[in-house]
């Protein structure tokens, strides 16, 4: 199997700032080769590109050797069951333009539902590989089918797949699904999906037991790979591993759940632990 897999972490759009980006690049320099950039952070609510912010980013990033993938707005799909309004189209075009400016290998658009419709762009117009991602509301099989039909790539989000399966009462089948999917890009993190009441979670939070509080809820929590209900060893046994993998893990969860060792921050320790975890999974498949 190919040993040219690129893996890394997402740059969190909700935390995006110059200071945050500078810190993330500095900590991950030499540890990973790939970062996923929230290109929507460079786009205004009216669909204009913030040229000053983009210029700063291009200048700053030129000092590093990272390769990039890109992520568009979470709430804008690429395949519309209705006629998209102009501002949606402007935002899509702006995200694609920024992705090409930063030389991203691929760009990801959430496909919120697995309802087919009209493709909002012409893929041949762009040099970047355009992909659509399964969400917790969409069947990964139908999203991949839509991607192929419209000449797009497919991003498989593992936690979204599990959350969809639980809601569809197919949680016992989900580990077999990956054998039949062919992703072009991969998003991984862990989460909890065995549901209980929010009240019981509050009780754990008041006791300071953060781990148990998470367990009692169901959602896309972006937890470290080793913390949660997803058994990634079982996933990687049958997964068709694509050439690019992004760990979408919230640094807040590292701060809450990790223990720092020596001078390393909890976040840095979290990054290193998840890199080791992923490398073991890849080594299991003969990828080094």
PDB file of C-alpha atoms in Angstrom:
ATOM      1  CA  UNK A   1       0.000   0.000   0.000  1.00  0.00           C
ATOM      2  CA  UNK A   2       1.105   3.559  -0.689  1.00  0.00           C
ATOM      3  CA  UNK A   3       3.277   5.242   1.904  1.00  0.00           C
ATOM      4  CA  UNK A   4       2.560   8.757   0.596  1.00  0.00           C
ATOM      5  CA  UNK A   5      -0.305   9.467   2.992  1.00  0.00           C
ATOM      6  CA  UNK A   6      -0.482  13.080   4.165  1.00  0.00           C
ATOM      7  CA  UNK A   7      -2.050  13.598   7.577  1.00  0.00           C
ATOM      8  CA  UNK A   8      -2.495  16.468   9.974  1.00  0.00           C
ATOM      9  CA  UNK A   9      -5.027  18.626  11.805  1.00  0.00           C
ATOM     10  CA  UNK A  10      -7.715  21.150  11.030  1.00  0.00           C
ATOM     11  CA  UNK A  11      -7.284  24.825  11.816  1.00  0.00           C
ATOM     12  CA  UNK A  12     -10.419  25.460  13.852  1.00  0.00           C
ATOM     13  CA  UNK A  13     -12.630  28.061  12.242  1.00  0.00           C
ATOM     14  CA  UNK A  14     -14.341  29.018  15.514  1.00  0.00           C
ATOM     15  CA  UNK A  15     -10.974  29.906  17.024  1.00  0.00           C
ATOM     16  CA  UNK A  16      -9.460  31.445  13.913  1.00  0.00           C
ATOM     17  CA  UNK A  17      -7.237  34.450  14.591  1.00  0.00           C
ATOM     18  CA  UNK A  18      -3.723  35.461  13.605  1.00  0.00           C
ATOM     19  CA  UNK A  19      -2.439  34.523  17.066  1.00  0.00           C
ATOM     20  CA  UNK A  20      -4.151  31.129  16.972  1.00  0.00           C
ATOM     21  CA  UNK A  21      -2.812  30.351  13.475  1.00  0.00           C
ATOM     22  CA  UNK A  22       0.714  31.410  14.389  1.00  0.00           C
ATOM     23  CA  UNK A  23       0.662  29.192  17.474  1.00  0.00           C
ATOM     24  CA  UNK A  24      -0.804  26.193  15.638  1.00  0.00           C
ATOM     25  CA  UNK A  25       1.721  26.380  12.822  1.00  0.00           C
ATOM     26  CA  UNK A  26       4.564  26.744  15.304  1.00  0.00           C
ATOM     27  CA  UNK A  27       3.537  23.793  17.479  1.00  0.00           C
ATOM     28  CA  UNK A  28       2.827  21.452  14.548  1.00  0.00           C
ATOM     29  CA  UNK A  29       5.850  22.398  12.440  1.00  0.00           C
ATOM     30  CA  UNK A  30       7.856  19.222  11.887  1.00  0.00           C
ATOM     31  CA  UNK A  31       5.142  17.011  13.405  1.00  0.00           C
ATOM     32  CA  UNK A  32       2.702  16.844  10.483  1.00  0.00           C
ATOM     33  CA  UNK A  33       2.741  17.942   6.861  1.00  0.00           C
ATOM     34  CA  UNK A  34      -0.943  18.738   6.266  1.00  0.00           C
ATOM     35  CA  UNK A  35      -3.340  21.325   7.688  1.00  0.00           C
ATOM     36  CA  UNK A  36      -6.965  21.968   6.754  1.00  0.00           C
ATOM     37  CA  UNK A  37      -7.693  25.679   6.481  1.00  0.00           C
ATOM     38  CA  UNK A  38     -11.202  27.115   7.112  1.00  0.00           C
ATOM     39  CA  UNK A  39     -11.208  29.253   3.983  1.00  0.00           C
ATOM     40  CA  UNK A  40     -14.614  30.673   4.904  1.00  0.00           C
ATOM     41  CA  UNK A  41     -12.801  32.724   7.566  1.00  0.00           C
ATOM     42  CA  UNK A  42     -11.420  34.809   4.684  1.00  0.00           C
ATOM     43  CA  UNK A  43     -14.915  35.452   3.288  1.00  0.00           C
ATOM     44  CA  UNK A  44     -17.288  38.193   4.469  1.00  0.00           C
ATOM     45  CA  UNK A  45     -21.019  37.616   5.113  1.00  0.00           C
ATOM     46  CA  UNK A  46     -21.656  39.196   1.705  1.00  0.00           C
ATOM     47  CA  UNK A  47     -19.350  36.792  -0.118  1.00  0.00           C
ATOM     48  CA  UNK A  48     -16.342  39.089  -0.536  1.00  0.00           C
ATOM     49  CA  UNK A  49     -12.765  37.985   0.109  1.00  0.00           C
ATOM     50  CA  UNK A  50     -10.852  39.743   2.876  1.00  0.00           C
ATOM     51  CA  UNK A  51      -7.787  40.475   0.765  1.00  0.00           C
ATOM     52  CA  UNK A  52      -5.758  41.852   3.671  1.00  0.00           C
ATOM     53  CA  UNK A  53      -6.259  38.751   5.803  1.00  0.00           C
ATOM     54  CA  UNK A  54      -5.517  36.483   2.857  1.00  0.00           C
ATOM     55  CA  UNK A  55      -2.344  38.418   2.028  1.00  0.00           C
ATOM     56  CA  UNK A  56      -1.201  38.097   5.641  1.00  0.00           C
ATOM     57  CA  UNK A  57      -1.859  34.357   5.628  1.00  0.00           C
ATOM     58  CA  UNK A  58      -0.022  33.748   2.362  1.00  0.00           C
ATOM     59  CA  UNK A  59       2.989  35.671   3.614  1.00  0.00           C
ATOM     60  CA  UNK A  60       2.984  33.926   6.998  1.00  0.00           C
ATOM     61  CA  UNK A  61       2.437  30.423   5.591  1.00  0.00           C
ATOM     62  CA  UNK A  62       5.297  30.839   3.095  1.00  0.00           C
ATOM     63  CA  UNK A  63       7.731  30.384   5.993  1.00  0.00           C
ATOM     64  CA  UNK A  64       6.494  26.825   6.522  1.00  0.00           C
ATOM     65  CA  UNK A  65       6.387  23.665   4.425  1.00  0.00           C
ATOM     66  CA  UNK A  66       2.821  22.628   5.195  1.00  0.00           C
ATOM     67  CA  UNK A  67       0.487  21.435   2.483  1.00  0.00           C
ATOM     68  CA  UNK A  68      -3.157  22.412   2.786  1.00  0.00           C
ATOM     69  CA  UNK A  69      -6.654  21.163   2.292  1.00  0.00           C
ATOM     70  CA  UNK A  70      -9.548  23.608   2.676  1.00  0.00           C
ATOM     71  CA  UNK A  71     -12.975  23.650   4.299  1.00  0.00           C
ATOM     72  CA  UNK A  72     -15.922  25.750   3.189  1.00  0.00           C
ATOM     73  CA  UNK A  73     -18.819  27.072   5.285  1.00  0.00           C
ATOM     74  CA  UNK A  74     -20.426  24.364   7.447  1.00  0.00           C
ATOM     75  CA  UNK A  75     -23.937  25.542   6.620  1.00  0.00           C
ATOM     76  CA  UNK A  76     -23.678  25.794   2.828  1.00  0.00           C
ATOM     77  CA  UNK A  77     -23.970  22.629   0.765  1.00  0.00           C
ATOM     78  CA  UNK A  78     -22.723  22.334  -2.787  1.00  0.00           C
ATOM     79  CA  UNK A  79     -25.678  20.395  -4.192  1.00  0.00           C
ATOM     80  CA  UNK A  80     -28.923  22.330  -3.719  1.00  0.00           C
ATOM     81  CA  UNK A  81     -32.470  20.858  -3.780  1.00  0.00           C
ATOM     82  CA  UNK A  82     -33.583  24.440  -4.559  1.00  0.00           C
ATOM     83  CA  UNK A  83     -32.264  27.347  -6.597  1.00  0.00           C
ATOM     84  CA  UNK A  84     -29.416  28.853  -4.522  1.00  0.00           C
ATOM     85  CA  UNK A  85     -29.549  32.560  -3.777  1.00  0.00           C
ATOM     86  CA  UNK A  86     -26.832  34.878  -5.055  1.00  0.00           C
ATOM     87  CA  UNK A  87     -25.072  35.327  -1.710  1.00  0.00           C
ATOM     88  CA  UNK A  88     -24.711  31.548  -1.328  1.00  0.00           C
ATOM     89  CA  UNK A  89     -23.147  31.316  -4.763  1.00  0.00           C
ATOM     90  CA  UNK A  90     -20.801  34.210  -4.013  1.00  0.00           C
ATOM     91  CA  UNK A  91     -19.675  32.536  -0.780  1.00  0.00           C
ATOM     92  CA  UNK A  92     -19.026  29.243  -2.579  1.00  0.00           C
ATOM     93  CA  UNK A  93     -17.031  30.937  -5.324  1.00  0.00           C
ATOM     94  CA  UNK A  94     -15.048  32.966  -2.767  1.00  0.00           C
ATOM     95  CA  UNK A  95     -14.147  29.832  -0.789  1.00  0.00           C
ATOM     96  CA  UNK A  96     -12.980  28.122  -3.956  1.00  0.00           C
ATOM     97  CA  UNK A  97     -10.933  31.161  -4.958  1.00  0.00           C
ATOM     98  CA  UNK A  98      -9.231  31.322  -1.542  1.00  0.00           C
ATOM     99  CA  UNK A  99      -8.580  27.571  -1.644  1.00  0.00           C
ATOM    100  CA  UNK A 100      -6.831  27.961  -4.990  1.00  0.00           C
ATOM    101  CA  UNK A 101      -4.870  30.992  -3.731  1.00  0.00           C
ATOM    102  CA  UNK A 102      -3.411  28.920  -0.865  1.00  0.00           C
ATOM    103  CA  UNK A 103      -2.733  25.996  -3.257  1.00  0.00           C
ATOM    104  CA  UNK A 104      -5.004  23.649  -1.343  1.00  0.00           C
ATOM    105  CA  UNK A 105      -5.012  20.074  -2.583  1.00  0.00           C
ATOM    106  CA  UNK A 106      -8.737  19.621  -1.922  1.00  0.00           C
ATOM    107  CA  UNK A 107     -11.692  21.559  -0.593  1.00  0.00           C
ATOM    108  CA  UNK A 108     -14.518  20.139   1.509  1.00  0.00           C
ATOM    109  CA  UNK A 109     -18.169  21.181   1.411  1.00  0.00           C
ATOM    110  CA  UNK A 110     -20.671  19.761   3.901  1.00  0.00           C
ATOM    111  CA  UNK A 111     -23.549  17.971   2.212  1.00  0.00           C
ATOM    112  CA  UNK A 112     -26.158  18.498   4.891  1.00  0.00           C
ATOM    113  CA  UNK A 113     -28.737  16.152   3.383  1.00  0.00           C
ATOM    114  CA  UNK A 114     -28.525  13.249   0.977  1.00  0.00           C
ATOM    115  CA  UNK A 115     -31.174  14.793  -1.257  1.00  0.00           C
ATOM    116  CA  UNK A 116     -29.873  15.255  -4.795  1.00  0.00           C
ATOM    117  CA  UNK A 117     -30.362  18.444  -6.706  1.00  0.00           C
ATOM    118  CA  UNK A 118     -28.501  21.107  -8.688  1.00  0.00           C
ATOM    119  CA  UNK A 119     -24.721  21.428  -8.463  1.00  0.00           C
ATOM    120  CA  UNK A 120     -23.835  25.031  -7.639  1.00  0.00           C
ATOM    121  CA  UNK A 121     -20.474  25.063  -9.455  1.00  0.00           C
ATOM    122  CA  UNK A 122     -18.786  23.699 -12.549  1.00  0.00           C
ATOM    123  CA  UNK A 123     -15.911  21.538 -11.226  1.00  0.00           C
ATOM    124  CA  UNK A 124     -13.933  21.873 -14.468  1.00  0.00           C
ATOM    125  CA  UNK A 125     -13.689  25.620 -13.860  1.00  0.00           C
ATOM    126  CA  UNK A 126     -11.320  25.018 -10.931  1.00  0.00           C
ATOM    127  CA  UNK A 127      -7.948  23.319 -10.589  1.00  0.00           C
ATOM    128  CA  UNK A 128      -8.652  22.167  -7.030  1.00  0.00           C
ATOM    129  CA  UNK A 129     -10.296  18.836  -6.211  1.00  0.00           C
ATOM    130  CA  UNK A 130     -13.788  19.612  -4.908  1.00  0.00           C
ATOM    131  CA  UNK A 131     -15.289  17.148  -2.420  1.00  0.00           C
ATOM    132  CA  UNK A 132     -18.547  16.818  -0.515  1.00  0.00           C
ATOM    133  CA  UNK A 133     -18.678  15.448   3.020  1.00  0.00           C
ATOM    134  CA  UNK A 134     -21.294  13.276   4.689  1.00  0.00           C
ATOM    135  CA  UNK A 135     -22.957  14.879   7.721  1.00  0.00           C
ATOM    136  CA  UNK A 136     -24.840  13.237  10.578  1.00  0.00           C
ATOM    137  CA  UNK A 137     -28.064  13.834   8.625  1.00  0.00           C
ATOM    138  CA  UNK A 138     -26.899  12.118   5.435  1.00  0.00           C
ATOM    139  CA  UNK A 139     -26.133   8.566   4.402  1.00  0.00           C
ATOM    140  CA  UNK A 140     -22.438   8.324   3.494  1.00  0.00           C
ATOM    141  CA  UNK A 141     -23.353   5.957   0.666  1.00  0.00           C
ATOM    142  CA  UNK A 142     -25.799   8.416  -0.866  1.00  0.00           C
ATOM    143  CA  UNK A 143     -23.368  11.310  -0.468  1.00  0.00           C
ATOM    144  CA  UNK A 144     -20.634   9.338  -2.215  1.00  0.00           C
ATOM    145  CA  UNK A 145     -23.104   8.378  -4.957  1.00  0.00           C
ATOM    146  CA  UNK A 146     -23.995  12.054  -5.418  1.00  0.00           C
ATOM    147  CA  UNK A 147     -20.326  13.003  -5.505  1.00  0.00           C
ATOM    148  CA  UNK A 148     -19.551  10.537  -8.286  1.00  0.00           C
ATOM    149  CA  UNK A 149     -22.650  11.539 -10.241  1.00  0.00           C
ATOM    150  CA  UNK A 150     -21.638  15.201 -10.228  1.00  0.00           C
ATOM    151  CA  UNK A 151     -17.933  14.644 -10.850  1.00  0.00           C
ATOM    152  CA  UNK A 152     -16.878  15.506  -7.299  1.00  0.00           C
ATOM    153  CA  UNK A 153     -14.678  13.852  -4.708  1.00  0.00           C
ATOM    154  CA  UNK A 154     -16.001  12.307  -1.499  1.00  0.00           C
ATOM    155  CA  UNK A 155     -14.878  13.232   2.025  1.00  0.00           C
ATOM    156  CA  UNK A 156     -15.764  10.591   4.597  1.00  0.00           C
ATOM    157  CA  UNK A 157     -16.293  11.955   8.106  1.00  0.00           C
ATOM    158  CA  UNK A 158     -16.161   8.983  10.489  1.00  0.00           C
ATOM    159  CA  UNK A 159     -17.983  10.522  13.507  1.00  0.00           C
ATOM    160  CA  UNK A 160     -20.715  11.866  11.216  1.00  0.00           C
ATOM    161  CA  UNK A 161     -21.144   8.348   9.816  1.00  0.00           C
ATOM    162  CA  UNK A 162     -21.591   6.897  13.307  1.00  0.00           C
ATOM    163  CA  UNK A 163     -24.053   9.579  14.382  1.00  0.00           C
ATOM    164  CA  UNK A 164     -26.090   8.990  11.218  1.00  0.00           C
ATOM    165  CA  UNK A 165     -26.030   5.227  11.839  1.00  0.00           C
ATOM    166  CA  UNK A 166     -27.233   5.602  15.430  1.00  0.00           C
ATOM    167  CA  UNK A 167     -30.137   7.809  14.405  1.00  0.00           C
ATOM    168  CA  UNK A 168     -31.022   5.297  11.674  1.00  0.00           C
ATOM    169  CA  UNK A 169     -30.756   2.452  14.231  1.00  0.00           C
ATOM    170  CA  UNK A 170     -27.964   0.857  12.213  1.00  0.00           C
ATOM    171  CA  UNK A 171     -25.140   1.240  14.724  1.00  0.00           C
ATOM    172  CA  UNK A 172     -24.404  -2.497  14.621  1.00  0.00           C
ATOM    173  CA  UNK A 173     -23.685  -2.337  10.885  1.00  0.00           C
ATOM    174  CA  UNK A 174     -21.480   0.723  10.730  1.00  0.00           C
ATOM    175  CA  UNK A 175     -18.084  -0.991  11.095  1.00  0.00           C
ATOM    176  CA  UNK A 176     -18.883  -2.958   7.943  1.00  0.00           C
ATOM    177  CA  UNK A 177     -19.787   0.164   5.972  1.00  0.00           C
ATOM    178  CA  UNK A 178     -16.235   1.442   5.568  1.00  0.00           C
ATOM    179  CA  UNK A 179     -15.304  -1.582   3.463  1.00  0.00           C
ATOM    180  CA  UNK A 180     -17.794  -0.413   0.817  1.00  0.00           C
ATOM    181  CA  UNK A 181     -16.894   3.288   0.773  1.00  0.00           C
ATOM    182  CA  UNK A 182     -14.136   4.870  -1.340  1.00  0.00           C
ATOM    183  CA  UNK A 183     -13.206   8.214   0.191  1.00  0.00           C
ATOM    184  CA  UNK A 184     -10.921  10.739  -1.472  1.00  0.00           C
ATOM    185  CA  UNK A 185     -10.344  12.529   1.834  1.00  0.00           C
ATOM    186  CA  UNK A 186     -10.893  11.583   5.470  1.00  0.00           C
ATOM    187  CA  UNK A 187     -11.981  13.413   8.638  1.00  0.00           C
ATOM    188  CA  UNK A 188     -11.420  11.609  11.924  1.00  0.00           C
ATOM    189  CA  UNK A 189     -11.981  12.328  15.606  1.00  0.00           C
ATOM    190  CA  UNK A 190     -13.830  10.477  18.334  1.00  0.00           C
ATOM    191  CA  UNK A 191     -17.187  11.091  19.946  1.00  0.00           C
ATOM    192  CA  UNK A 192     -19.913   9.582  22.111  1.00  0.00           C
ATOM    193  CA  UNK A 193     -23.197   8.339  20.725  1.00  0.00           C
ATOM    194  CA  UNK A 194     -24.875   6.302  23.483  1.00  0.00           C
ATOM    195  CA  UNK A 195     -27.587   8.655  24.570  1.00  0.00           C
ATOM    196  CA  UNK A 196     -28.683   9.560  28.096  1.00  0.00           C
ATOM    197  CA  UNK A 197     -30.301  12.625  29.643  1.00  0.00           C
ATOM    198  CA  UNK A 198     -28.645  16.040  29.678  1.00  0.00           C
ATOM    199  CA  UNK A 199     -29.468  16.213  33.394  1.00  0.00           C
ATOM    200  CA  UNK A 200     -27.231  13.267  34.214  1.00  0.00           C
ATOM    201  CA  UNK A 201     -24.400  14.959  32.314  1.00  0.00           C
ATOM    202  CA  UNK A 202     -24.910  18.142  34.310  1.00  0.00           C
ATOM    203  CA  UNK A 203     -24.539  16.153  37.527  1.00  0.00           C
ATOM    204  CA  UNK A 204     -21.181  14.815  36.332  1.00  0.00           C
ATOM    205  CA  UNK A 205     -20.061  18.303  35.287  1.00  0.00           C
ATOM    206  CA  UNK A 206     -20.912  19.685  38.743  1.00  0.00           C
ATOM    207  CA  UNK A 207     -18.808  16.907  40.229  1.00  0.00           C
ATOM    208  CA  UNK A 208     -15.932  17.840  37.935  1.00  0.00           C
ATOM    209  CA  UNK A 209     -16.061  14.478  36.123  1.00  0.00           C
ATOM    210  CA  UNK A 210     -15.719  15.785  32.555  1.00  0.00           C
ATOM    211  CA  UNK A 211     -15.133  12.403  30.924  1.00  0.00           C
ATOM    212  CA  UNK A 212     -18.363  10.912  32.283  1.00  0.00           C
ATOM    213  CA  UNK A 213     -20.293  14.048  31.343  1.00  0.00           C
ATOM    214  CA  UNK A 214     -19.283  13.612  27.693  1.00  0.00           C
ATOM    215  CA  UNK A 215     -20.218   9.923  27.776  1.00  0.00           C
ATOM    216  CA  UNK A 216     -23.776  10.736  28.784  1.00  0.00           C
ATOM    217  CA  UNK A 217     -24.419  12.845  25.690  1.00  0.00           C
ATOM    218  CA  UNK A 218     -24.590  12.181  21.975  1.00  0.00           C
ATOM    219  CA  UNK A 219     -23.013  14.575  19.520  1.00  0.00           C
ATOM    220  CA  UNK A 220     -20.073  15.489  17.327  1.00  0.00           C
ATOM    221  CA  UNK A 221     -17.637  16.410  20.111  1.00  0.00           C
ATOM    222  CA  UNK A 222     -14.326  16.294  18.170  1.00  0.00           C
ATOM    223  CA  UNK A 223     -12.612  14.279  20.901  1.00  0.00           C
ATOM    224  CA  UNK A 224      -9.097  12.772  20.779  1.00  0.00           C
ATOM    225  CA  UNK A 225      -8.908   9.502  18.841  1.00  0.00           C
ATOM    226  CA  UNK A 226      -8.529   7.357  21.962  1.00  0.00           C
ATOM    227  CA  UNK A 227     -11.422   8.977  23.876  1.00  0.00           C
ATOM    228  CA  UNK A 228     -14.930   7.957  22.814  1.00  0.00           C
ATOM    229  CA  UNK A 229     -17.111   5.172  21.503  1.00  0.00           C
ATOM    230  CA  UNK A 230     -15.517   4.756  18.064  1.00  0.00           C
ATOM    231  CA  UNK A 231     -13.057   1.869  17.803  1.00  0.00           C
ATOM    232  CA  UNK A 232     -10.612   3.182  15.218  1.00  0.00           C
ATOM    233  CA  UNK A 233      -8.699  -0.060  15.039  1.00  0.00           C
ATOM    234  CA  UNK A 234     -11.838  -1.753  13.714  1.00  0.00           C
ATOM    235  CA  UNK A 235     -12.365   1.141  11.289  1.00  0.00           C
ATOM    236  CA  UNK A 236      -8.851   0.994   9.850  1.00  0.00           C
ATOM    237  CA  UNK A 237      -8.934  -2.789   9.449  1.00  0.00           C
ATOM    238  CA  UNK A 238     -11.262  -2.368   6.454  1.00  0.00           C
ATOM    239  CA  UNK A 239     -11.031   1.301   5.540  1.00  0.00           C
ATOM    240  CA  UNK A 240      -9.849   2.229   2.060  1.00  0.00           C
ATOM    241  CA  UNK A 241      -7.315   4.794   3.244  1.00  0.00           C
ATOM    242  CA  UNK A 242      -7.206   7.940   1.066  1.00  0.00           C
ATOM    243  CA  UNK A 243      -4.106  10.034   0.444  1.00  0.00           C
ATOM    244  CA  UNK A 244      -5.145  12.804   2.844  1.00  0.00           C
ATOM    245  CA  UNK A 245      -6.355  12.514   6.450  1.00  0.00           C
ATOM    246  CA  UNK A 246      -7.367  15.346   8.769  1.00  0.00           C
ATOM    247  CA  UNK A 247      -7.787  14.929  12.529  1.00  0.00           C
ATOM    248  CA  UNK A 248     -10.607  17.309  13.444  1.00  0.00           C
ATOM    249  CA  UNK A 249      -9.966  17.520  17.177  1.00  0.00           C
ATOM    250  CA  UNK A 250     -10.922  20.468  19.353  1.00  0.00           C
ATOM    251  CA  UNK A 251      -7.989  21.915  21.266  1.00  0.00           C
ATOM    252  CA  UNK A 252     -10.472  22.722  24.051  1.00  0.00           C
ATOM    253  CA  UNK A 253     -10.893  18.978  24.533  1.00  0.00           C
ATOM    254  CA  UNK A 254      -7.141  18.579  24.847  1.00  0.00           C
ATOM    255  CA  UNK A 255      -7.196  21.227  27.565  1.00  0.00           C
ATOM    256  CA  UNK A 256     -10.046  19.462  29.363  1.00  0.00           C
ATOM    257  CA  UNK A 257      -9.004  15.846  28.980  1.00  0.00           C
ATOM    258  CA  UNK A 258      -5.235  15.647  28.589  1.00  0.00           C
ATOM    259  CA  UNK A 259      -2.525  15.657  31.238  1.00  0.00           C
ATOM    260  CA  UNK A 260       0.534  17.774  30.589  1.00  0.00           C
ATOM    261  CA  UNK A 261       3.971  16.221  31.021  1.00  0.00           C
ATOM    262  CA  UNK A 262       6.962  18.353  31.881  1.00  0.00           C
ATOM    263  CA  UNK A 263       7.039  21.601  29.936  1.00  0.00           C
ATOM    264  CA  UNK A 264       4.634  20.429  27.237  1.00  0.00           C
ATOM    265  CA  UNK A 265       1.201  22.028  27.200  1.00  0.00           C
ATOM    266  CA  UNK A 266      -1.887  19.847  27.242  1.00  0.00           C
ATOM    267  CA  UNK A 267      -2.552  20.849  23.642  1.00  0.00           C
ATOM    268  CA  UNK A 268       0.920  19.901  22.451  1.00  0.00           C
ATOM    269  CA  UNK A 269       0.697  16.609  24.351  1.00  0.00           C
ATOM    270  CA  UNK A 270      -2.714  16.002  22.746  1.00  0.00           C
ATOM    271  CA  UNK A 271      -1.359  16.578  19.248  1.00  0.00           C
ATOM    272  CA  UNK A 272       1.534  14.200  19.844  1.00  0.00           C
ATOM    273  CA  UNK A 273      -0.671  11.458  21.306  1.00  0.00           C
ATOM    274  CA  UNK A 274      -3.091  11.584  18.389  1.00  0.00           C
ATOM    275  CA  UNK A 275      -0.259  11.559  15.854  1.00  0.00           C
ATOM    276  CA  UNK A 276       1.118   8.428  17.530  1.00  0.00           C
ATOM    277  CA  UNK A 277      -2.346   6.884  17.570  1.00  0.00           C
ATOM    278  CA  UNK A 278      -2.883   7.532  13.864  1.00  0.00           C
ATOM    279  CA  UNK A 279       0.590   6.312  12.933  1.00  0.00           C
ATOM    280  CA  UNK A 280      -0.113   3.001  14.719  1.00  0.00           C
ATOM    281  CA  UNK A 281      -3.342   2.634  12.741  1.00  0.00           C
ATOM    282  CA  UNK A 282      -1.522   3.327   9.476  1.00  0.00           C
ATOM    283  CA  UNK A 283       1.329   0.955  10.389  1.00  0.00           C
ATOM    284  CA  UNK A 284      -1.268  -1.741  10.986  1.00  0.00           C
ATOM    285  CA  UNK A 285      -2.161  -1.355   7.289  1.00  0.00           C
ATOM    286  CA  UNK A 286       1.464  -1.293   6.147  1.00  0.00           C
ATOM    287  CA  UNK A 287       1.549   2.491   5.703  1.00  0.00           C
ATOM    288  CA  UNK A 288       4.566   4.208   7.237  1.00  0.00           C
TER     289      UNK A 288
END
